[in-house]
Tab-separated table of C-alpha atoms in Angstrom:
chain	number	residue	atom	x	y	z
Z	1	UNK	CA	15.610	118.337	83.528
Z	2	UNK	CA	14.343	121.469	85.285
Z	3	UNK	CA	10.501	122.409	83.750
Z	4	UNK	CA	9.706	125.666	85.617
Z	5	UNK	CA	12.173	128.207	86.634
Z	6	UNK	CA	11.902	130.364	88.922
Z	7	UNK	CA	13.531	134.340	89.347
Z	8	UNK	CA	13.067	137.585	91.654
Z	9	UNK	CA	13.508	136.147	94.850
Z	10	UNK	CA	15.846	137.176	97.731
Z	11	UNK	CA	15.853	139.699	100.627
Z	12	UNK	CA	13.903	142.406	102.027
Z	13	UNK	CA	12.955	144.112	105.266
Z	14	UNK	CA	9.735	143.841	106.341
Z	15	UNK	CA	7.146	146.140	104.738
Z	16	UNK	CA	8.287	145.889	101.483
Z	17	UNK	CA	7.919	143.937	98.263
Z	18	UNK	CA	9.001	141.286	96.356
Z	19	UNK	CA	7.918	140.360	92.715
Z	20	UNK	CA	8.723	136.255	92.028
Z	21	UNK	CA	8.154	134.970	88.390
Z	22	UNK	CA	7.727	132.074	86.918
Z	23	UNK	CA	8.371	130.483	82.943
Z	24	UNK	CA	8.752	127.301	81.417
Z	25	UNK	CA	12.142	126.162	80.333
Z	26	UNK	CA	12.678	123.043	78.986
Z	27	UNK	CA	11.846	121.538	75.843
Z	28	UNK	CA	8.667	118.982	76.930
Z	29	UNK	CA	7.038	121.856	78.705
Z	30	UNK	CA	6.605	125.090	76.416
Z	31	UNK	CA	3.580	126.420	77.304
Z	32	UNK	CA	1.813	127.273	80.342
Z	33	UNK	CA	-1.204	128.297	78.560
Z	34	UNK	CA	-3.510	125.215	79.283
Z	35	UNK	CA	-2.158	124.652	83.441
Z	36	UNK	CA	-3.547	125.854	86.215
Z	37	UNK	CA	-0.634	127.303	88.240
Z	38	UNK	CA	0.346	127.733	92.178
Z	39	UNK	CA	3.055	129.167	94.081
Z	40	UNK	CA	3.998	127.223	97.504
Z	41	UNK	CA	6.638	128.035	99.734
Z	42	UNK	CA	8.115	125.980	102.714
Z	43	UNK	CA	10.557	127.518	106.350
Z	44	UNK	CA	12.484	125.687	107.141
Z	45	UNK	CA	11.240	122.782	109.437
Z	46	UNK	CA	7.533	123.396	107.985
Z	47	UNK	CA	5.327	121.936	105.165
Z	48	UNK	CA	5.074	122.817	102.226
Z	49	UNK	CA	2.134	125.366	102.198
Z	50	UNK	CA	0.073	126.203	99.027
Z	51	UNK	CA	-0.151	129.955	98.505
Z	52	UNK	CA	-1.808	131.307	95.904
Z	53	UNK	CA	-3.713	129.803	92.718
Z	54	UNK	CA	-4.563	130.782	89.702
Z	55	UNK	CA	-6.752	128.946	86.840
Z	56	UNK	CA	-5.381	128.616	83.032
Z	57	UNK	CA	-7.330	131.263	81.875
Z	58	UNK	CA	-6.569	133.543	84.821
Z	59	UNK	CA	-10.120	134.206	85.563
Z	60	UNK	CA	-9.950	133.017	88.949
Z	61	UNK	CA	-7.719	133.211	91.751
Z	62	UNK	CA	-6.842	131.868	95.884
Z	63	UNK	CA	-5.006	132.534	98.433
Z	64	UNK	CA	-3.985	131.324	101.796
Z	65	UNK	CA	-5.256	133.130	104.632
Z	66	UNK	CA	-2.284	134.592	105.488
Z	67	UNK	CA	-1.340	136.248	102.572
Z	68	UNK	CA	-4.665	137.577	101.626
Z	69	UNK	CA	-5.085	141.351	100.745
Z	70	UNK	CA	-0.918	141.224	100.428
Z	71	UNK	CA	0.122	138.801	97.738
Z	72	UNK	CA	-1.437	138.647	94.005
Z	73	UNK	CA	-0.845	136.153	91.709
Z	74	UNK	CA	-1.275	136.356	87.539
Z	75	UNK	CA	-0.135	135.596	84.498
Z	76	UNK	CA	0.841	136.444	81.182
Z	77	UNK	CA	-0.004	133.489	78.829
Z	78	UNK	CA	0.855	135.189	75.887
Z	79	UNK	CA	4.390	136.233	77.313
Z	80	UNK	CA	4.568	132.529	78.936
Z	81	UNK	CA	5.288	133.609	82.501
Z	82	UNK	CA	2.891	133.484	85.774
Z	83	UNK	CA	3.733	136.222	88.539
Z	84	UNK	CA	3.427	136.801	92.453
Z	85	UNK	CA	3.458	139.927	93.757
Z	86	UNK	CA	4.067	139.643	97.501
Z	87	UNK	CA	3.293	143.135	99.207
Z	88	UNK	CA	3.670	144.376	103.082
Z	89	UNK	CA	6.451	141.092	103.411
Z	90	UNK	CA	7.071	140.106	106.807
Z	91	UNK	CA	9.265	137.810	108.275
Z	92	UNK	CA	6.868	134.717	108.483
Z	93	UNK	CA	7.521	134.766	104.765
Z	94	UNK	CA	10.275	133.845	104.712
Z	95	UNK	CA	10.935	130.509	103.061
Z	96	UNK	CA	11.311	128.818	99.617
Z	97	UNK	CA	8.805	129.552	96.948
Z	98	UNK	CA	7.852	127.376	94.361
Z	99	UNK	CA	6.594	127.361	91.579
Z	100	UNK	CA	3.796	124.441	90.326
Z	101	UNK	CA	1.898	123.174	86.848
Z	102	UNK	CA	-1.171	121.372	87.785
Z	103	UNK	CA	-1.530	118.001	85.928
Z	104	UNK	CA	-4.920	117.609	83.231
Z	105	UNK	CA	-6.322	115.992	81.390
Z	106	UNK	CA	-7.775	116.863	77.720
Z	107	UNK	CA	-9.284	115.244	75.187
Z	108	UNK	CA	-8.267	111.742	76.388
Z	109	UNK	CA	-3.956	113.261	76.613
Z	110	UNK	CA	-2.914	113.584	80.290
Z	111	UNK	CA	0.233	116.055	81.097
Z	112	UNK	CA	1.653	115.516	84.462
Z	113	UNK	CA	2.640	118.128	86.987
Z	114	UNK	CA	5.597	120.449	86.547
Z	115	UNK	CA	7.699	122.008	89.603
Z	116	UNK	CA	10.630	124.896	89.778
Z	117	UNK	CA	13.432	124.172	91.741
Z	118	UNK	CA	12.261	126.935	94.169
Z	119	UNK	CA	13.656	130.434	95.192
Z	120	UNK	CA	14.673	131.587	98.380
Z	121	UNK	CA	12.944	134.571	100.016
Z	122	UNK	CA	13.799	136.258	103.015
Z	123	UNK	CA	12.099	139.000	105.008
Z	124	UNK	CA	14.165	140.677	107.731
Z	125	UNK	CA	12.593	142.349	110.820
């Protein structure tokens, strides 16, 4: 049973943007309120890379080197949905992006991690 879902990826040449988003569908996940949320991506024949964080309350944010000063991550927790907003794309972008619910802990309950199936993204040169 898919827990994330993903939307807004596919193609675009390089220097342009991309918005990918990010809600909870499903009925044992419903609120992404209380996670801390990431996108990763992975090319083909790589890792999977960690791109950009954000904390629950949105106060605080990371990225990966490489994206830096391009990419910004947020969120909406009262419209449910966490965004990335990938800027100046080029083609070592390219790859699936994903989207991720961190696991916690609170008040002795833990709630495990939560992944999207992924969306595809590809820059052309």
């Amino acid at each position: 049973q898919v827990q994330l879902v993903e939307s807004g990826g596919g193609w675009a040449e390089t220097g342009r943007s991309l918005r990918l988003s990010c809600r909870p569908s499903g009925f044992t996940l419903r609120s992404l309120a209380s996670y801390s949320m990431n996108w990763y991506r992975q090319a083909p024949g790589k890792e999977r890379e960690l791109v950009a964080s954000i904390t629950a309350a949105g106060d605080s944010t990371n990225y990966t080197d490489s994206v830096k000063g391009r990419f910004l991550i947020s969120r909406d927790n009262a419209k449910n949905t966490m965004s990335l907003q990938m800027n100046n794309l080029s083609p070592e972008d390219t790859a699936v992006y994903y989207c991720h619910a961190d696991s916690y802990c609170e008040d002795y309950v833990c709630y495990s991690e939560y992944w999207g199936p992924g969306t595809q993204v590809t820059v052309s040169s």
